[in-house]
Amino acid sequence: VLASGINAGSKKITNVADGSVATGSTDAVNGSQLYATNQQINNVSNGTTGVVQRTSATDVTTLTASG
């Protein structure tokens, strides 16, 4: 590990702890974090969950595709 990054000689880096997924974060993320994000996107895409729109301070509306 160097200040400029990690040189693992083209080998897979394993057992990476969860990194912060937030604005400004420079943490590494791992496969399970990417998988969870992809599942959330898939759920919106396939209609399992809808996009939530806040309509007021206390009310939300779930938008779903009609078909």
mmCIF file of N, CA and C in Angstrom:
data_model
loop_
_atom_site.group_PDB
_atom_site.id
_atom_site.type_symbol
_atom_site.label_atom_id
_atom_site.label_comp_id
_atom_site.label_asym_id
_atom_site.label_seq_id
_atom_site.Cartn_x
_atom_site.Cartn_y
_atom_site.Cartn_z
ATOM 1 N N VAL A 1 0.858 -1.174 0.000
ATOM 2 C CA VAL A 1 0.000 0.000 0.000
ATOM 3 C C VAL A 1 0.900 1.232 0.000
ATOM 4 N N LEU A 2 0.661 2.093 -0.960
ATOM 5 C CA LEU A 2 1.422 3.333 -1.077
ATOM 6 C C LEU A 2 0.488 4.528 -0.937
ATOM 7 N N ALA A 3 1.035 5.688 -0.727
ATOM 8 C CA ALA A 3 0.207 6.893 -0.645
ATOM 9 C C ALA A 3 -0.555 7.127 -1.943
ATOM 10 N N SER A 4 0.001 6.660 -3.056
ATOM 11 C CA SER A 4 -0.638 6.856 -4.361
ATOM 12 C C SER A 4 -1.673 5.788 -4.682
ATOM 13 N N GLY A 5 -1.771 4.743 -3.878
ATOM 14 C CA GLY A 5 -2.764 3.701 -4.119
ATOM 15 C C GLY A 5 -2.253 2.321 -3.747
ATOM 16 N N ILE A 6 -2.954 1.302 -4.252
ATOM 17 C CA ILE A 6 -2.615 -0.090 -3.961
ATOM 18 C C ILE A 6 -2.142 -0.748 -5.247
ATOM 19 N N ASN A 7 -0.992 -1.407 -5.198
ATOM 20 C CA ASN A 7 -0.507 -2.192 -6.320
ATOM 21 C C ASN A 7 -0.527 -3.645 -5.879
ATOM 22 N N ALA A 8 -1.535 -4.380 -6.329
ATOM 23 C CA ALA A 8 -1.670 -5.782 -5.944
ATOM 24 C C ALA A 8 -1.187 -6.703 -7.053
ATOM 25 N N GLY A 9 -0.466 -6.169 -8.029
ATOM 26 C CA GLY A 9 0.063 -7.004 -9.095
ATOM 27 C C GLY A 9 -1.018 -7.717 -9.877
ATOM 28 N N SER A 10 -2.106 -7.038 -10.184
ATOM 29 C CA SER A 10 -3.241 -7.596 -10.941
ATOM 30 C C SER A 10 -3.969 -8.711 -10.206
ATOM 31 N N LYS A 11 -3.789 -8.814 -8.910
ATOM 32 C CA LYS A 11 -4.500 -9.811 -8.110
ATOM 33 C C LYS A 11 -5.717 -9.175 -7.459
ATOM 34 N N LYS A 12 -6.718 -10.017 -7.203
ATOM 35 C CA LYS A 12 -7.951 -9.565 -6.558
ATOM 36 C C LYS A 12 -7.678 -9.211 -5.101
ATOM 37 N N ILE A 13 -8.227 -8.095 -4.663
ATOM 38 C CA ILE A 13 -8.139 -7.688 -3.262
ATOM 39 C C ILE A 13 -9.411 -8.182 -2.582
ATOM 40 N N THR A 14 -9.281 -8.974 -1.527
ATOM 41 C CA THR A 14 -10.438 -9.578 -0.867
ATOM 42 C C THR A 14 -10.579 -9.071 0.566
ATOM 43 N N ASN A 15 -11.737 -9.386 1.155
ATOM 44 C CA ASN A 15 -12.048 -9.026 2.541
ATOM 45 C C ASN A 15 -12.004 -7.517 2.778
ATOM 46 N N VAL A 16 -12.519 -6.758 1.801
ATOM 47 C CA VAL A 16 -12.574 -5.302 1.921
ATOM 48 C C VAL A 16 -13.785 -4.929 2.772
ATOM 49 N N ALA A 17 -13.562 -4.169 3.819
ATOM 50 C CA ALA A 17 -14.665 -3.724 4.675
ATOM 51 C C ALA A 17 -15.538 -2.738 3.912
ATOM 52 N N ASP A 18 -16.785 -2.587 4.354
ATOM 53 C CA ASP A 18 -17.689 -1.617 3.739
ATOM 54 C C ASP A 18 -17.082 -0.222 3.817
ATOM 55 N N GLY A 19 -17.088 0.460 2.692
ATOM 56 C CA GLY A 19 -16.641 1.843 2.658
ATOM 57 C C GLY A 19 -17.834 2.768 2.782
ATOM 58 N N SER A 20 -17.569 4.013 3.059
ATOM 59 C CA SER A 20 -18.637 5.002 3.148
ATOM 60 C C SER A 20 -19.114 5.346 1.746
ATOM 61 N N VAL A 21 -20.424 5.217 1.521
ATOM 62 C CA VAL A 21 -21.023 5.599 0.241
ATOM 63 C C VAL A 21 -21.755 6.912 0.502
ATOM 64 N N ALA A 22 -21.034 8.003 0.348
ATOM 65 C CA ALA A 22 -21.579 9.322 0.667
ATOM 66 C C ALA A 22 -20.860 10.376 -0.166
ATOM 67 N N THR A 23 -21.485 11.501 -0.313
ATOM 68 C CA THR A 23 -20.869 12.608 -1.025
ATOM 69 C C THR A 23 -19.518 12.932 -0.409
ATOM 70 N N GLY A 24 -18.512 13.027 -1.244
ATOM 71 C CA GLY A 24 -17.180 13.380 -0.770
ATOM 72 C C GLY A 24 -16.354 12.222 -0.254
ATOM 73 N N SER A 25 -16.938 11.033 -0.138
ATOM 74 C CA SER A 25 -16.196 9.885 0.372
ATOM 75 C C SER A 25 -15.140 9.451 -0.631
ATOM 76 N N THR A 26 -13.976 9.098 -0.124
ATOM 77 C CA THR A 26 -12.920 8.528 -0.963
ATOM 78 C C THR A 26 -12.635 7.090 -0.554
ATOM 79 N N ASP A 27 -13.554 6.485 0.212
ATOM 80 C CA ASP A 27 -13.408 5.096 0.638
ATOM 81 C C ASP A 27 -13.612 4.144 -0.531
ATOM 82 N N ALA A 28 -12.978 2.995 -0.446
ATOM 83 C CA ALA A 28 -13.250 1.915 -1.395
ATOM 84 C C ALA A 28 -14.571 1.263 -1.003
ATOM 85 N N VAL A 29 -15.290 0.759 -1.978
ATOM 86 C CA VAL A 29 -16.500 -0.015 -1.703
ATOM 87 C C VAL A 29 -16.240 -1.452 -2.117
ATOM 88 N N ASN A 30 -17.052 -2.363 -1.605
ATOM 89 C CA ASN A 30 -16.845 -3.774 -1.917
ATOM 90 C C ASN A 30 -17.994 -4.324 -2.760
ATOM 91 N N GLY A 31 -17.854 -5.561 -3.148
ATOM 92 C CA GLY A 31 -18.843 -6.194 -4.015
ATOM 93 C C GLY A 31 -20.238 -6.230 -3.424
ATOM 94 N N SER A 32 -20.362 -6.461 -2.123
ATOM 95 C CA SER A 32 -21.705 -6.532 -1.532
ATOM 96 C C SER A 32 -22.383 -5.164 -1.541
ATOM 97 N N GLN A 33 -21.620 -4.097 -1.409
ATOM 98 C CA GLN A 33 -22.203 -2.761 -1.486
ATOM 99 C C GLN A 33 -22.683 -2.466 -2.904
ATOM 100 N N LEU A 34 -21.896 -2.840 -3.904
ATOM 101 C CA LEU A 34 -22.314 -2.647 -5.289
ATOM 102 C C LEU A 34 -23.531 -3.496 -5.613
ATOM 103 N N TYR A 35 -23.559 -4.731 -5.108
ATOM 104 C CA TYR A 35 -24.698 -5.616 -5.346
ATOM 105 C C TYR A 35 -25.975 -5.007 -4.765
ATOM 106 N N ALA A 36 -25.893 -4.493 -3.542
ATOM 107 C CA ALA A 36 -27.076 -3.900 -2.897
ATOM 108 C C ALA A 36 -27.588 -2.705 -3.694
ATOM 109 N N THR A 37 -26.682 -1.886 -4.190
ATOM 110 C CA THR A 37 -27.086 -0.735 -5.004
ATOM 111 C C THR A 37 -27.737 -1.198 -6.294
ATOM 112 N N ASN A 38 -27.143 -2.195 -6.943
ATOM 113 C CA ASN A 38 -27.716 -2.724 -8.184
ATOM 114 C C ASN A 38 -29.096 -3.323 -7.948
ATOM 115 N N GLN A 39 -29.309 -3.991 -6.821
ATOM 116 C CA GLN A 39 -30.623 -4.559 -6.506
ATOM 117 C C GLN A 39 -31.665 -3.459 -6.353
ATOM 118 N N GLN A 40 -31.292 -2.360 -5.716
ATOM 119 C CA GLN A 40 -32.225 -1.244 -5.562
ATOM 120 C C GLN A 40 -32.607 -0.668 -6.918
ATOM 121 N N ILE A 41 -31.640 -0.535 -7.812
ATOM 122 C CA ILE A 41 -31.924 -0.035 -9.161
ATOM 123 C C ILE A 41 -32.809 -1.017 -9.909
ATOM 124 N N ASN A 42 -32.504 -2.312 -9.808
ATOM 125 C CA ASN A 42 -33.324 -3.331 -10.471
ATOM 126 C C ASN A 42 -34.756 -3.321 -9.955
ATOM 127 N N ASN A 43 -34.936 -3.139 -8.654
ATOM 128 C CA ASN A 43 -36.279 -3.118 -8.079
ATOM 129 C C ASN A 43 -37.107 -1.965 -8.626
ATOM 130 N N VAL A 44 -36.477 -0.820 -8.861
ATOM 131 C CA VAL A 44 -37.189 0.307 -9.463
ATOM 132 C C VAL A 44 -37.484 -0.002 -10.923
ATOM 133 N N SER A 45 -36.490 -0.556 -11.632
ATOM 134 C CA SER A 45 -36.644 -0.842 -13.064
ATOM 135 C C SER A 45 -37.720 -1.875 -13.348
ATOM 136 N N ASN A 46 -37.817 -2.910 -12.499
ATOM 137 C CA ASN A 46 -38.779 -3.983 -12.778
ATOM 138 C C ASN A 46 -40.118 -3.796 -12.071
ATOM 139 N N GLY A 47 -40.303 -2.672 -11.395
ATOM 140 C CA GLY A 47 -41.591 -2.375 -10.791
ATOM 141 C C GLY A 47 -41.805 -2.958 -9.407
ATOM 142 N N THR A 48 -40.788 -3.622 -8.829
ATOM 143 C CA THR A 48 -40.925 -4.157 -7.472
ATOM 144 C C THR A 48 -41.129 -3.031 -6.474
ATOM 145 N N THR A 49 -40.410 -1.953 -6.663
ATOM 146 C CA THR A 49 -40.593 -0.750 -5.856
ATOM 147 C C THR A 49 -40.708 0.429 -6.803
ATOM 148 N N GLY A 50 -41.274 1.491 -6.337
ATOM 149 C CA GLY A 50 -41.435 2.672 -7.181
ATOM 150 C C GLY A 50 -40.546 3.805 -6.723
ATOM 151 N N VAL A 51 -40.479 4.808 -7.543
ATOM 152 C CA VAL A 51 -39.754 6.017 -7.190
ATOM 153 C C VAL A 51 -40.626 6.789 -6.209
ATOM 154 N N VAL A 52 -40.043 7.252 -5.127
ATOM 155 C CA VAL A 52 -40.801 7.968 -4.106
ATOM 156 C C VAL A 52 -40.634 9.464 -4.328
ATOM 157 N N GLN A 53 -41.765 10.156 -4.362
ATOM 158 C CA GLN A 53 -41.771 11.610 -4.519
ATOM 159 C C GLN A 53 -42.374 12.219 -3.264
ATOM 160 N N ARG A 54 -41.648 13.133 -2.632
ATOM 161 C CA ARG A 54 -42.170 13.811 -1.444
ATOM 162 C C ARG A 54 -43.118 14.898 -1.918
ATOM 163 N N THR A 55 -44.385 14.812 -1.509
ATOM 164 C CA THR A 55 -45.390 15.780 -1.944
ATOM 165 C C THR A 55 -45.623 16.882 -0.917
ATOM 166 N N SER A 56 -45.191 16.653 0.311
ATOM 167 C CA SER A 56 -45.243 17.680 1.354
ATOM 168 C C SER A 56 -44.300 17.233 2.463
ATOM 169 N N ALA A 57 -44.243 17.990 3.526
ATOM 170 C CA ALA A 57 -43.338 17.650 4.622
ATOM 171 C C ALA A 57 -43.661 16.298 5.247
ATOM 172 N N THR A 58 -44.929 15.868 5.162
ATOM 173 C CA THR A 58 -45.328 14.620 5.811
ATOM 174 C C THR A 58 -45.857 13.565 4.854
ATOM 175 N N ASP A 59 -46.066 13.901 3.588
ATOM 176 C CA ASP A 59 -46.669 12.960 2.644
ATOM 177 C C ASP A 59 -45.694 12.593 1.529
ATOM 178 N N VAL A 60 -45.732 11.317 1.140
ATOM 179 C CA VAL A 60 -44.950 10.860 -0.004
ATOM 180 C C VAL A 60 -45.860 10.094 -0.945
ATOM 181 N N THR A 61 -45.507 10.092 -2.211
ATOM 182 C CA THR A 61 -46.241 9.353 -3.223
ATOM 183 C C THR A 61 -45.267 8.406 -3.904
ATOM 184 N N THR A 62 -45.650 7.147 -4.057
ATOM 185 C CA THR A 62 -44.824 6.195 -4.785
ATOM 186 C C THR A 62 -45.284 6.175 -6.228
ATOM 187 N N LEU A 63 -44.367 6.480 -7.126
ATOM 188 C CA LEU A 63 -44.671 6.515 -8.546
ATOM 189 C C LEU A 63 -44.345 5.156 -9.150
ATOM 190 N N THR A 64 -45.286 4.577 -9.868
ATOM 191 C CA THR A 64 -45.055 3.305 -10.538
ATOM 192 C C THR A 64 -45.474 3.425 -11.991
ATOM 193 N N ALA A 65 -44.898 2.581 -12.820
ATOM 194 C CA ALA A 65 -45.243 2.590 -14.242
ATOM 195 C C ALA A 65 -46.569 1.881 -14.441
ATOM 196 N N SER A 66 -47.381 2.393 -15.351
ATOM 197 C CA SER A 66 -48.632 1.712 -15.667
ATOM 198 C C SER A 66 -48.406 0.856 -16.896
ATOM 199 N N GLY A 67 -49.178 -0.183 -17.022
ATOM 200 C CA GLY A 67 -48.959 -1.023 -18.185
ATOM 201 C C GLY A 67 -49.905 -2.086 -18.249
#
